[in-house]
Coordinates of C-alpha atoms in Angstrom, one line a residue:
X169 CA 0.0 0.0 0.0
X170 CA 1.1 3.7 -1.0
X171 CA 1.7 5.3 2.2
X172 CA -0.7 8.7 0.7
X173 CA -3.7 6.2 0.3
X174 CA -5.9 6.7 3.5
X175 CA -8.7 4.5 4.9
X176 CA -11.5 5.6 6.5
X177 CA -13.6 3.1 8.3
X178 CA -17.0 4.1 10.0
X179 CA -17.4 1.1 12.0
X180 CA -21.2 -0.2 13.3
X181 CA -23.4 2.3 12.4
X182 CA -26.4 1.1 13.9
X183 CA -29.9 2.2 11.9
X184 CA -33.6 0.9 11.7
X185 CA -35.1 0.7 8.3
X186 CA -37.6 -1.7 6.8
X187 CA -35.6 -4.7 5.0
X188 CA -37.0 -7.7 4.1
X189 CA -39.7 -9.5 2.0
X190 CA -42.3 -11.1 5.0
X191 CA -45.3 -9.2 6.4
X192 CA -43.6 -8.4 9.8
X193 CA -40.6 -7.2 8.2
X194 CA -42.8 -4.9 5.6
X195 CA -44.3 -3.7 8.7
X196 CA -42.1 -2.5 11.3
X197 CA -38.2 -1.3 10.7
X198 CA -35.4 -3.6 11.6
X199 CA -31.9 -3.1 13.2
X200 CA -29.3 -2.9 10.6
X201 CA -25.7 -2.5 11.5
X202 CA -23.0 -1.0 8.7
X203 CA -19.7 -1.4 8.4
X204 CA -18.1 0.5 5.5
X205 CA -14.3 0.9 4.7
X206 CA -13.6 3.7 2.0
X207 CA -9.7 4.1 0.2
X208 CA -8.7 7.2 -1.2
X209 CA -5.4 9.3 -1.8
X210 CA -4.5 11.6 1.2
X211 CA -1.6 13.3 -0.3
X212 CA -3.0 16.6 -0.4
X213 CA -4.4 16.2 3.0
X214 CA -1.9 15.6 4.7
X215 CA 0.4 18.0 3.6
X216 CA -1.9 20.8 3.8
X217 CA -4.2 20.3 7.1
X218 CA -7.3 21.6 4.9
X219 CA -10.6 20.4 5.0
X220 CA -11.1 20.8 1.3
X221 CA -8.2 18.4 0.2
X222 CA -9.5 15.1 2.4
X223 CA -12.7 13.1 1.6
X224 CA -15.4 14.4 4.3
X225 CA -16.3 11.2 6.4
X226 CA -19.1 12.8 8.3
X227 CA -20.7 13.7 5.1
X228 CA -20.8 10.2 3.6
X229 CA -22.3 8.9 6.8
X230 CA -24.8 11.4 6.9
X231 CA -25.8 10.8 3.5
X232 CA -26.2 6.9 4.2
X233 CA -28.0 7.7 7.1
X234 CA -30.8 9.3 4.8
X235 CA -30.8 6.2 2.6
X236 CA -31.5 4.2 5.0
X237 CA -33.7 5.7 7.2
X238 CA -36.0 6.9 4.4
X239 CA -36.7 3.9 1.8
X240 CA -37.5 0.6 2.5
X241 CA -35.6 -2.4 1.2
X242 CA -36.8 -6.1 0.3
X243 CA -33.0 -7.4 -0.7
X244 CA -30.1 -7.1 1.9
X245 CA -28.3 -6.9 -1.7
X246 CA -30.0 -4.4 -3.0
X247 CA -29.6 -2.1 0.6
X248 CA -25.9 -3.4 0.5
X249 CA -25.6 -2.3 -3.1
X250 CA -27.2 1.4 -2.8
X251 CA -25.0 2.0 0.7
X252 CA -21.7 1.2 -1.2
X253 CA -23.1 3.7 -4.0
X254 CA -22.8 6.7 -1.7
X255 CA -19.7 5.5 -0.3
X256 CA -17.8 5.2 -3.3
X257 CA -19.3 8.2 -5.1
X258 CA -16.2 10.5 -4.8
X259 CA -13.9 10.5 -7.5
X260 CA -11.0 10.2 -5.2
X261 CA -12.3 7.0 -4.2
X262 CA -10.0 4.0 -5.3
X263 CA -11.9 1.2 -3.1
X264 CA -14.7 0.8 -0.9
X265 CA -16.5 -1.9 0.9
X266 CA -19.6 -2.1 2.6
X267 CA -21.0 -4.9 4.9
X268 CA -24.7 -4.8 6.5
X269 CA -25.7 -7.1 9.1
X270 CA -29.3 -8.1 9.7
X271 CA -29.4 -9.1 13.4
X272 CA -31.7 -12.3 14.6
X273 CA -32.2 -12.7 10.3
X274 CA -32.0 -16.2 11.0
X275 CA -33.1 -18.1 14.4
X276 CA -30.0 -19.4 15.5
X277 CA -27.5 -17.1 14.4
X278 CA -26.3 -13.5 15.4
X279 CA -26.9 -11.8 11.9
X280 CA -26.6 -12.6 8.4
X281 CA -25.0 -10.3 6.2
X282 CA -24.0 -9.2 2.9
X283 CA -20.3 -7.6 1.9
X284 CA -20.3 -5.7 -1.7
X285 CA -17.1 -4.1 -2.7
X286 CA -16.0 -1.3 -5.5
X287 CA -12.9 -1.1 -7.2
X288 CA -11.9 1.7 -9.4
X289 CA -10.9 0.3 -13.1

């Protein structure tokens, strides 16, 4: 790894939404946890200490926090799929990968999830 490229992680972001396909779940929003990891070159950020030359974190999240909140989902893929959208939106983006957990999805496990990744060709 390039010692300029910088990763930002924003680890369990914990949101309700309405995922799934069964009448309960069309009915009444869920837990979803996200885990997103997001590459991009800090060169200019770190050699300047200026806002406007590093990818704005609290913006990304802010922005997945609409999506999710606002629309309802029947696929974890699909959710998954949108999420990762936003976070590798930025043209500085090289990389980006997003998982989303669905606690108590299945009766004797913790979650089920789904990872989706970007590259940048």
């Amino acid at each position: 790894m390039k010692p300029e490229i910088a990763i930002i992680r924003i680890k369990n972001l914990r949101l309700r939404t309405y995922i799934g396909i069964k009448e309960d779940e069309i009915n009444n929003k869920q837990d979803v946890t996200i885990n997103a990891e997001i590459h991009y070159c800090a060169a200019k950020a770190r050699n300047s200490d200026n806002m406007q030359d590093a990818l704005n974190y609290r913006t990304i999240t802010k922005k997945i926090i609409a999506l999710v909140e606002n629309n309802r989902f029947s696929l974890l893929e699909h959710l998954t799929d949108q999420v990762l959208s936003i976070a590798s939106d930025h043209e500085w983006v090289d990389f980006a990968s997003v998982e989303i957990d669905k606690p108590h999805a299945l009766r004797f496990a913790d979650s089920v999830s789904m990872q989706l990744c970007y590259q940048k060709a």
